[in-house]
Short mmCIF file of C-alpha atoms in Angstrom, two decimals:
data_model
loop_
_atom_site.label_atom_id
_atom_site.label_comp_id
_atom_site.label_asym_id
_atom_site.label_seq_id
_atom_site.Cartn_x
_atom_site.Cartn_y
_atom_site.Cartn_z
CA UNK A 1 -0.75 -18.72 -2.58
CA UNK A 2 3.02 -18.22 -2.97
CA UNK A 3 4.84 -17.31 0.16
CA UNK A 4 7.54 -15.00 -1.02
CA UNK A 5 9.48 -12.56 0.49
CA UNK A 6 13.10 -10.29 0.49
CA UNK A 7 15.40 -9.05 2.72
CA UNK A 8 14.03 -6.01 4.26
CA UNK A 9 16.06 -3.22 6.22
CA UNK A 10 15.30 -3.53 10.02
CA UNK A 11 16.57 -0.27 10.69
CA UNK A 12 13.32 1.73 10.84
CA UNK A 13 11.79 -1.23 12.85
CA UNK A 14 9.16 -4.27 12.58
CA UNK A 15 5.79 -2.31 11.24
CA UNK A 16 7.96 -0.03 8.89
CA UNK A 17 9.15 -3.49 7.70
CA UNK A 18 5.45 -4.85 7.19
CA UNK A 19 4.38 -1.68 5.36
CA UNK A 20 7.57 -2.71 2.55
CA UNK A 21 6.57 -6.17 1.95
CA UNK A 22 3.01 -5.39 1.36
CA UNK A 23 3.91 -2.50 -0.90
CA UNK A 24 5.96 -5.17 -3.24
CA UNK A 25 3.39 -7.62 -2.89
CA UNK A 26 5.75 -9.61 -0.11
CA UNK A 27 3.66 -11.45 2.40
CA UNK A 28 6.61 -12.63 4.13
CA UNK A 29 10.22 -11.18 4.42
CA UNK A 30 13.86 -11.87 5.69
CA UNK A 31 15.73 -9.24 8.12
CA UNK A 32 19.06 -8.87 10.09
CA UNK A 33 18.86 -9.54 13.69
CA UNK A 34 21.53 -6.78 14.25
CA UNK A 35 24.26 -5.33 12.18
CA UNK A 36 25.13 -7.87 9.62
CA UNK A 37 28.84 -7.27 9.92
CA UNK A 38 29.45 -6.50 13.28
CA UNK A 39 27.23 -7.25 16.65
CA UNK A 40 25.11 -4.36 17.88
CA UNK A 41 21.21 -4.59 18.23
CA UNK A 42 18.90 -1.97 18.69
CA UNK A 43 16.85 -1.84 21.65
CA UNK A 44 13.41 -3.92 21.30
CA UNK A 45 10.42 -1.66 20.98
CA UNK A 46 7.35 -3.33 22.00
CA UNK A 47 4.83 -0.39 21.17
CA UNK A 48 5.97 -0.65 17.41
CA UNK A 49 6.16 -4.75 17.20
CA UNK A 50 2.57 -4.55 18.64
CA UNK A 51 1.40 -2.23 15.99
CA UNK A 52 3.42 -4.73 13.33
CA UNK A 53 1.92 -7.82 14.74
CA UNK A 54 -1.39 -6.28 14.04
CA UNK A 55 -0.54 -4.95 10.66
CA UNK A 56 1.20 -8.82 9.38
CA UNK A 57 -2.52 -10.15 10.96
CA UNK A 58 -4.18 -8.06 9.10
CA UNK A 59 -2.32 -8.69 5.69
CA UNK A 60 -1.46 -11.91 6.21
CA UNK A 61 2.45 -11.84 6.44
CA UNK A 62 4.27 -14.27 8.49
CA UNK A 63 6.60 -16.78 8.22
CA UNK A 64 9.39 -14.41 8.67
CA UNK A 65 13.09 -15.56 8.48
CA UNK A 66 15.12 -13.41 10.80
CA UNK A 67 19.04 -14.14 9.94
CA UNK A 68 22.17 -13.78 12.16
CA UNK A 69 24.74 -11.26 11.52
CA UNK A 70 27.25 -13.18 8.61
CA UNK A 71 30.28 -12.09 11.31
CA UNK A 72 29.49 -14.88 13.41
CA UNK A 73 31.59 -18.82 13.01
CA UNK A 74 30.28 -21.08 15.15
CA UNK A 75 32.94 -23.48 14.53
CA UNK A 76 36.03 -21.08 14.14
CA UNK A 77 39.21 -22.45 15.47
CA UNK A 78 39.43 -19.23 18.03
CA UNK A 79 37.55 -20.11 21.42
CA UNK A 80 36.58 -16.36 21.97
CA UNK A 81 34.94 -16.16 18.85
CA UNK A 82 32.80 -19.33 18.99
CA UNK A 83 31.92 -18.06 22.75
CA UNK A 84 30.97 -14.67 20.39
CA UNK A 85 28.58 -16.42 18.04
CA UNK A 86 27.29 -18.34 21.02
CA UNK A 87 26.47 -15.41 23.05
CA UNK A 88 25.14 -13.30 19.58
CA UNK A 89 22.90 -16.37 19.03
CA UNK A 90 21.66 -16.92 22.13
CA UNK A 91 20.38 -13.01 22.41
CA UNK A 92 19.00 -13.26 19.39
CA UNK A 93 16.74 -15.85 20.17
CA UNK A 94 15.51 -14.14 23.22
CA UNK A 95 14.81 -11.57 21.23
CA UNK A 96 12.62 -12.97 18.84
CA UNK A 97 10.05 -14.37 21.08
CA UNK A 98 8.93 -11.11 20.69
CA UNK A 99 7.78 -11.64 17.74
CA UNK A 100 6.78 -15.58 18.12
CA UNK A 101 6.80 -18.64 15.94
CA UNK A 102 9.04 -17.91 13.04
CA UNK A 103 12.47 -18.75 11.76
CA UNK A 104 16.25 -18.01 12.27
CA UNK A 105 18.55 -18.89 10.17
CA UNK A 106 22.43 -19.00 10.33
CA UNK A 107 25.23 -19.78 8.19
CA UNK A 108 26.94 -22.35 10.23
CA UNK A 109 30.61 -21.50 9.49
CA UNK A 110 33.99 -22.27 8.41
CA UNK A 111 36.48 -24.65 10.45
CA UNK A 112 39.57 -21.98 9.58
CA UNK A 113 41.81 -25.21 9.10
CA UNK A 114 40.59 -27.61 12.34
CA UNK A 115 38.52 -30.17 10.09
CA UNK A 116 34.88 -30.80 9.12
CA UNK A 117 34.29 -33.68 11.78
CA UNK A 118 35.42 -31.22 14.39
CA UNK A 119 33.56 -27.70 13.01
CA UNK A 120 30.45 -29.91 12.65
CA UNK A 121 30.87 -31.00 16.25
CA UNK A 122 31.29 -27.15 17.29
CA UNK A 123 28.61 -26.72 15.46
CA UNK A 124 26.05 -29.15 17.11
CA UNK A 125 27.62 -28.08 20.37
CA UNK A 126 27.01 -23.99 19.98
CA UNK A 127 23.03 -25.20 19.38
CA UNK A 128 22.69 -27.48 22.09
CA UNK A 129 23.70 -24.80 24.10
CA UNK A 130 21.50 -22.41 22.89
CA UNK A 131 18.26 -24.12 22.19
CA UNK A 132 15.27 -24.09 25.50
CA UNK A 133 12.19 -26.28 25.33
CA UNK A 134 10.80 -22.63 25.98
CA UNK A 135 11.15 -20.80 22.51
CA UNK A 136 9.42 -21.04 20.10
CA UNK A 137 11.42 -19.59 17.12
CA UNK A 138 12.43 -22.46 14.64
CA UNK A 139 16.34 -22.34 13.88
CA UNK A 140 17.61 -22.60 10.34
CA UNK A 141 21.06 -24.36 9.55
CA UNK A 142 21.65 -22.73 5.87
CA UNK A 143 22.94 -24.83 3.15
CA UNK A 144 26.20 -23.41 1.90
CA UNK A 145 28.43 -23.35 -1.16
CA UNK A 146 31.12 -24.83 0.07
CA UNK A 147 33.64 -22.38 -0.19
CA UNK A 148 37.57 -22.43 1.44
CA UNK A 149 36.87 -24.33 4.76
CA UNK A 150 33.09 -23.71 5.20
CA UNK A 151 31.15 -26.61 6.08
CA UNK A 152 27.76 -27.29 4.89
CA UNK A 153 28.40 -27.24 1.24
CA UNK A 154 27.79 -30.76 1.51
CA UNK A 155 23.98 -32.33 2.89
CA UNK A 156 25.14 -34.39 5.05
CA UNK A 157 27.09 -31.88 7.02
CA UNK A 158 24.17 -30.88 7.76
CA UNK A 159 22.30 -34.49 8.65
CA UNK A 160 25.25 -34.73 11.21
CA UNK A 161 24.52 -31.15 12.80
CA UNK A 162 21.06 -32.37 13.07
CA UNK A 163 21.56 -35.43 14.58
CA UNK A 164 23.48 -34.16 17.12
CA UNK A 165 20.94 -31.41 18.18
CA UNK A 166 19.30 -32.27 21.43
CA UNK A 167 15.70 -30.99 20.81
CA UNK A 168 15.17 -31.46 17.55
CA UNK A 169 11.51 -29.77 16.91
CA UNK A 170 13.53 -26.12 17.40
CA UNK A 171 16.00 -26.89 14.27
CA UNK A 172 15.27 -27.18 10.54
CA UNK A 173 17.16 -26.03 7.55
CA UNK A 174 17.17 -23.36 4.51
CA UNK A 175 18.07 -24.44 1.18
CA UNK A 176 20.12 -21.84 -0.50
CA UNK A 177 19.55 -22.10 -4.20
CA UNK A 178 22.38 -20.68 -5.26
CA UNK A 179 24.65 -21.97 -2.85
CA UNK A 180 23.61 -25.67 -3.61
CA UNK A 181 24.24 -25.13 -6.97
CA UNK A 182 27.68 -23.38 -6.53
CA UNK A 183 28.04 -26.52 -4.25
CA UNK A 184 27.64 -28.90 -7.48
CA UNK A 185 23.64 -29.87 -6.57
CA UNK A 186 22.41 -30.06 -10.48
CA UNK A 187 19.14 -28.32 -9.70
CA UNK A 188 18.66 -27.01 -13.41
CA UNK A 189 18.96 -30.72 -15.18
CA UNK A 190 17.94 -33.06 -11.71
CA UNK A 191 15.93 -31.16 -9.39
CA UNK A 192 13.90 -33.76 -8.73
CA UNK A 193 17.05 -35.81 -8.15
CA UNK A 194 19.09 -33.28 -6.16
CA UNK A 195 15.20 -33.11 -3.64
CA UNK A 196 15.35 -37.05 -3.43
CA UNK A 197 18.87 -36.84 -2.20
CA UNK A 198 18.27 -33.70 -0.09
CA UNK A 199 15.22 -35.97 1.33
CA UNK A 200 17.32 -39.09 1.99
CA UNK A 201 20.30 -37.59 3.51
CA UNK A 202 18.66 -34.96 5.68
CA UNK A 203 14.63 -35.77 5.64
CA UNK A 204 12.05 -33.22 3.80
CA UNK A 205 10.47 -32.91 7.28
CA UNK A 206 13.01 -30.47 7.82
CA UNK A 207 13.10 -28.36 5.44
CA UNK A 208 11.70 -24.91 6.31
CA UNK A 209 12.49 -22.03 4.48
CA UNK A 210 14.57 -21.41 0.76
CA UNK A 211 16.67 -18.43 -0.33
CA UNK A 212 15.54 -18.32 -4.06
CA UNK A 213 18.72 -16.64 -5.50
CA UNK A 214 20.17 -17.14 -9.28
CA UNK A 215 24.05 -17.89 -9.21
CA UNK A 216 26.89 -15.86 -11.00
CA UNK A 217 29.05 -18.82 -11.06
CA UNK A 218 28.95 -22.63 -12.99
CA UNK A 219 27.88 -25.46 -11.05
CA UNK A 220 30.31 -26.55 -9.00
CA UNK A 221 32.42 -23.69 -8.63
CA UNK A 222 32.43 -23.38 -4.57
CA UNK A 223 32.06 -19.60 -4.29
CA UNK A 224 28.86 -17.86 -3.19
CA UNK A 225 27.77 -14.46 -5.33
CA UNK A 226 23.91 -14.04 -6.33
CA UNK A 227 22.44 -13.47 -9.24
CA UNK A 228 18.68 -11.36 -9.99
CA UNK A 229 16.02 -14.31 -11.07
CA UNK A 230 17.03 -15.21 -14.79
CA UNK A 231 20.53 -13.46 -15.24
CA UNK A 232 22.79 -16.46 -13.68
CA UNK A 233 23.56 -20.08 -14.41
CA UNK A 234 20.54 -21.54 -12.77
CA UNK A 235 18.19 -19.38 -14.93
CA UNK A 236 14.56 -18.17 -14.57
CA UNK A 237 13.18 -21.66 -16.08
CA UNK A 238 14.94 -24.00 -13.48
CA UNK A 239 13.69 -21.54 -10.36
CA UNK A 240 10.36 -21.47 -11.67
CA UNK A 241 10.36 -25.55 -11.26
CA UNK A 242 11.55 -24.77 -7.80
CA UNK A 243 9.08 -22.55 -6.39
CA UNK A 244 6.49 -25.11 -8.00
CA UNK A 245 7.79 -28.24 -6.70
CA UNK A 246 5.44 -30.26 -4.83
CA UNK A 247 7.65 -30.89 -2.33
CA UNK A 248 8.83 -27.23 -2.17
CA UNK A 249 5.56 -25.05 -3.23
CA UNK A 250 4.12 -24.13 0.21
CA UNK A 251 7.26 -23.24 1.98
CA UNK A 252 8.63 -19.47 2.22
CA UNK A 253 10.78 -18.06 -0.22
CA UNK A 254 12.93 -15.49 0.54
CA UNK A 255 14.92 -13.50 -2.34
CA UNK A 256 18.47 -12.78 -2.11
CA UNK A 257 19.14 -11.17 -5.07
CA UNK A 258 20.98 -7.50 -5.84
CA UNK A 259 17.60 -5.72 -6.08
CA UNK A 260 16.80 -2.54 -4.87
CA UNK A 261 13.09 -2.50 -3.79
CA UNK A 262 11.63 -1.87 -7.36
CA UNK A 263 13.83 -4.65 -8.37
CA UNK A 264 12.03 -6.87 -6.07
CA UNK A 265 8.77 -6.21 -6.79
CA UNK A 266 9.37 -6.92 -10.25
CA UNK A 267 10.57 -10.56 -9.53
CA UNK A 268 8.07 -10.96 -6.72
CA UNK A 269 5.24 -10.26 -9.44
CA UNK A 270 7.16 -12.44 -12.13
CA UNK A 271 7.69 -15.47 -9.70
CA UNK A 272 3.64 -14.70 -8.56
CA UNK A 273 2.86 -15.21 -12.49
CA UNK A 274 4.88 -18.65 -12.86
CA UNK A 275 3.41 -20.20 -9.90
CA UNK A 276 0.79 -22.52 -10.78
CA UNK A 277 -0.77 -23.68 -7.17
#
């Protein structure tokens, strides 16, 4: 079965979140950790993430991507906001072990000018500093368009990050469909290509999650705006080969796309029809 998903609003908590995704068909879903442009988080309530850990049993949701807020640069040339995304991170993940075994993903930043060796090297550093043999939440390094000084736009940005991460069984990656494309990755004509380099560079073994987004912008073009499946450059035909890829087809899919909730469970039902495992 398809595991696909969308971003979901955490504000009304973890079971009111369940109770979406199963009424658009989700069985898995993406949410904000805290305020995605700024760094408050409500206070954990256990009574209602019982009652939602019952309800995804029950319906068979999991997999869940949690993300961090998109305020935080882990590799920003300002100490006090590195120490910032460190400190957002690391609460984060101490939260989530209420809600055990899934995914985290962040965007892992821009080097505002200092260089890619030394914002991937910030990077690695931030996680190492933040990962514990104790959790149990998988983190996500995000693949990334490329855009102004942001690393990641490139795979083996990301092979570096990884290598550099002490305990490696608590790190893994998104792929970013959009954002790989917008990075020059020719997913539409090569996919199969652009997953053999993806596979050399970084390893398949470590690929987790995918944010299945369409892209208002030509290949290449180093920006980052997302398109509803079918209406962008990567079209409807090339994401269909993507969610059926055999070396893509049983991972979680999370949709990024400007949907309100009907909007959603339109594509979820569309992508649910093209998927032929």
């Amino acid at each position: 079965m398809l595991k696909i998903g969308c971003h979901l609003s955490a504000s009304a908590g973890y079971l009111a979140m369940g109770e979406a995704a199963k009424s658009i068909g989700a069985n898995t879903f993406a949410f904000f950790t805290r305020n995605p442009r700024g760094g408050s988080a409500k206070a954990i309530n256990e009574k209602d993430i019982a009652r939602f850990l019952e309800f995804a049993e029950d319906n068979g949701i999991s997999s869940l991507v949690a993300h961090s807020p998109y305020t935080l640069n882990p590799c920003s040339a300002k100490p006090e906001l590195r120490e910032f995304a460190r400190r957002t991170m690391a609460d984060d993940l101490a939260r989530l072990e209420y809600t055990p075994g899934n995914f985290y993903n962040f965007h892992p930043g821009s080097h505002t000018g200092q260089g890619e060796d030394i914002g991937i090297n910030q990077c690695a550093d931030m996680l190492n500093s933040i990962i514990t043999d104790e959790q149990s939440t998988t983190i996500l390094i995000e693949t990334m368009s490329g855009k102004g000084s942001e690393i990641c736009g490139d795979f083996s940005h990301v092979s570096r990050i990884i290598s550099m991460v002490e305990r490696k069984d608590k790190i893994g990656v998104c792929l970013d469909t959009c954002h790989i494309w917008d990075a020059g990755y020719d997913i539409v004509n090569n996919l199969d290509g652009v997953i053999s380099e993806f596979d050399k560079i970084i390893g398949l073994k470590n690929l987790k999650a995918i944010h299945l987004n369409d892209s208002l912008n030509q290949r290449g073009s180093h920006k980052d705006r997302h398109a509803k499946i079918g209406e962008g450059y990567i079209g409807k035909e090339a994401l269909f080969q993507v969610i059926n890829h055999e070396a893509l087809c049983n991972l979680p899919f999370i949709l990024e796309t400007p949907n309100d909730m009907e909007g959603y469970k339109n594509e979820i039902s569309i992508l649910r029809e093209a998927y032929l495992h």
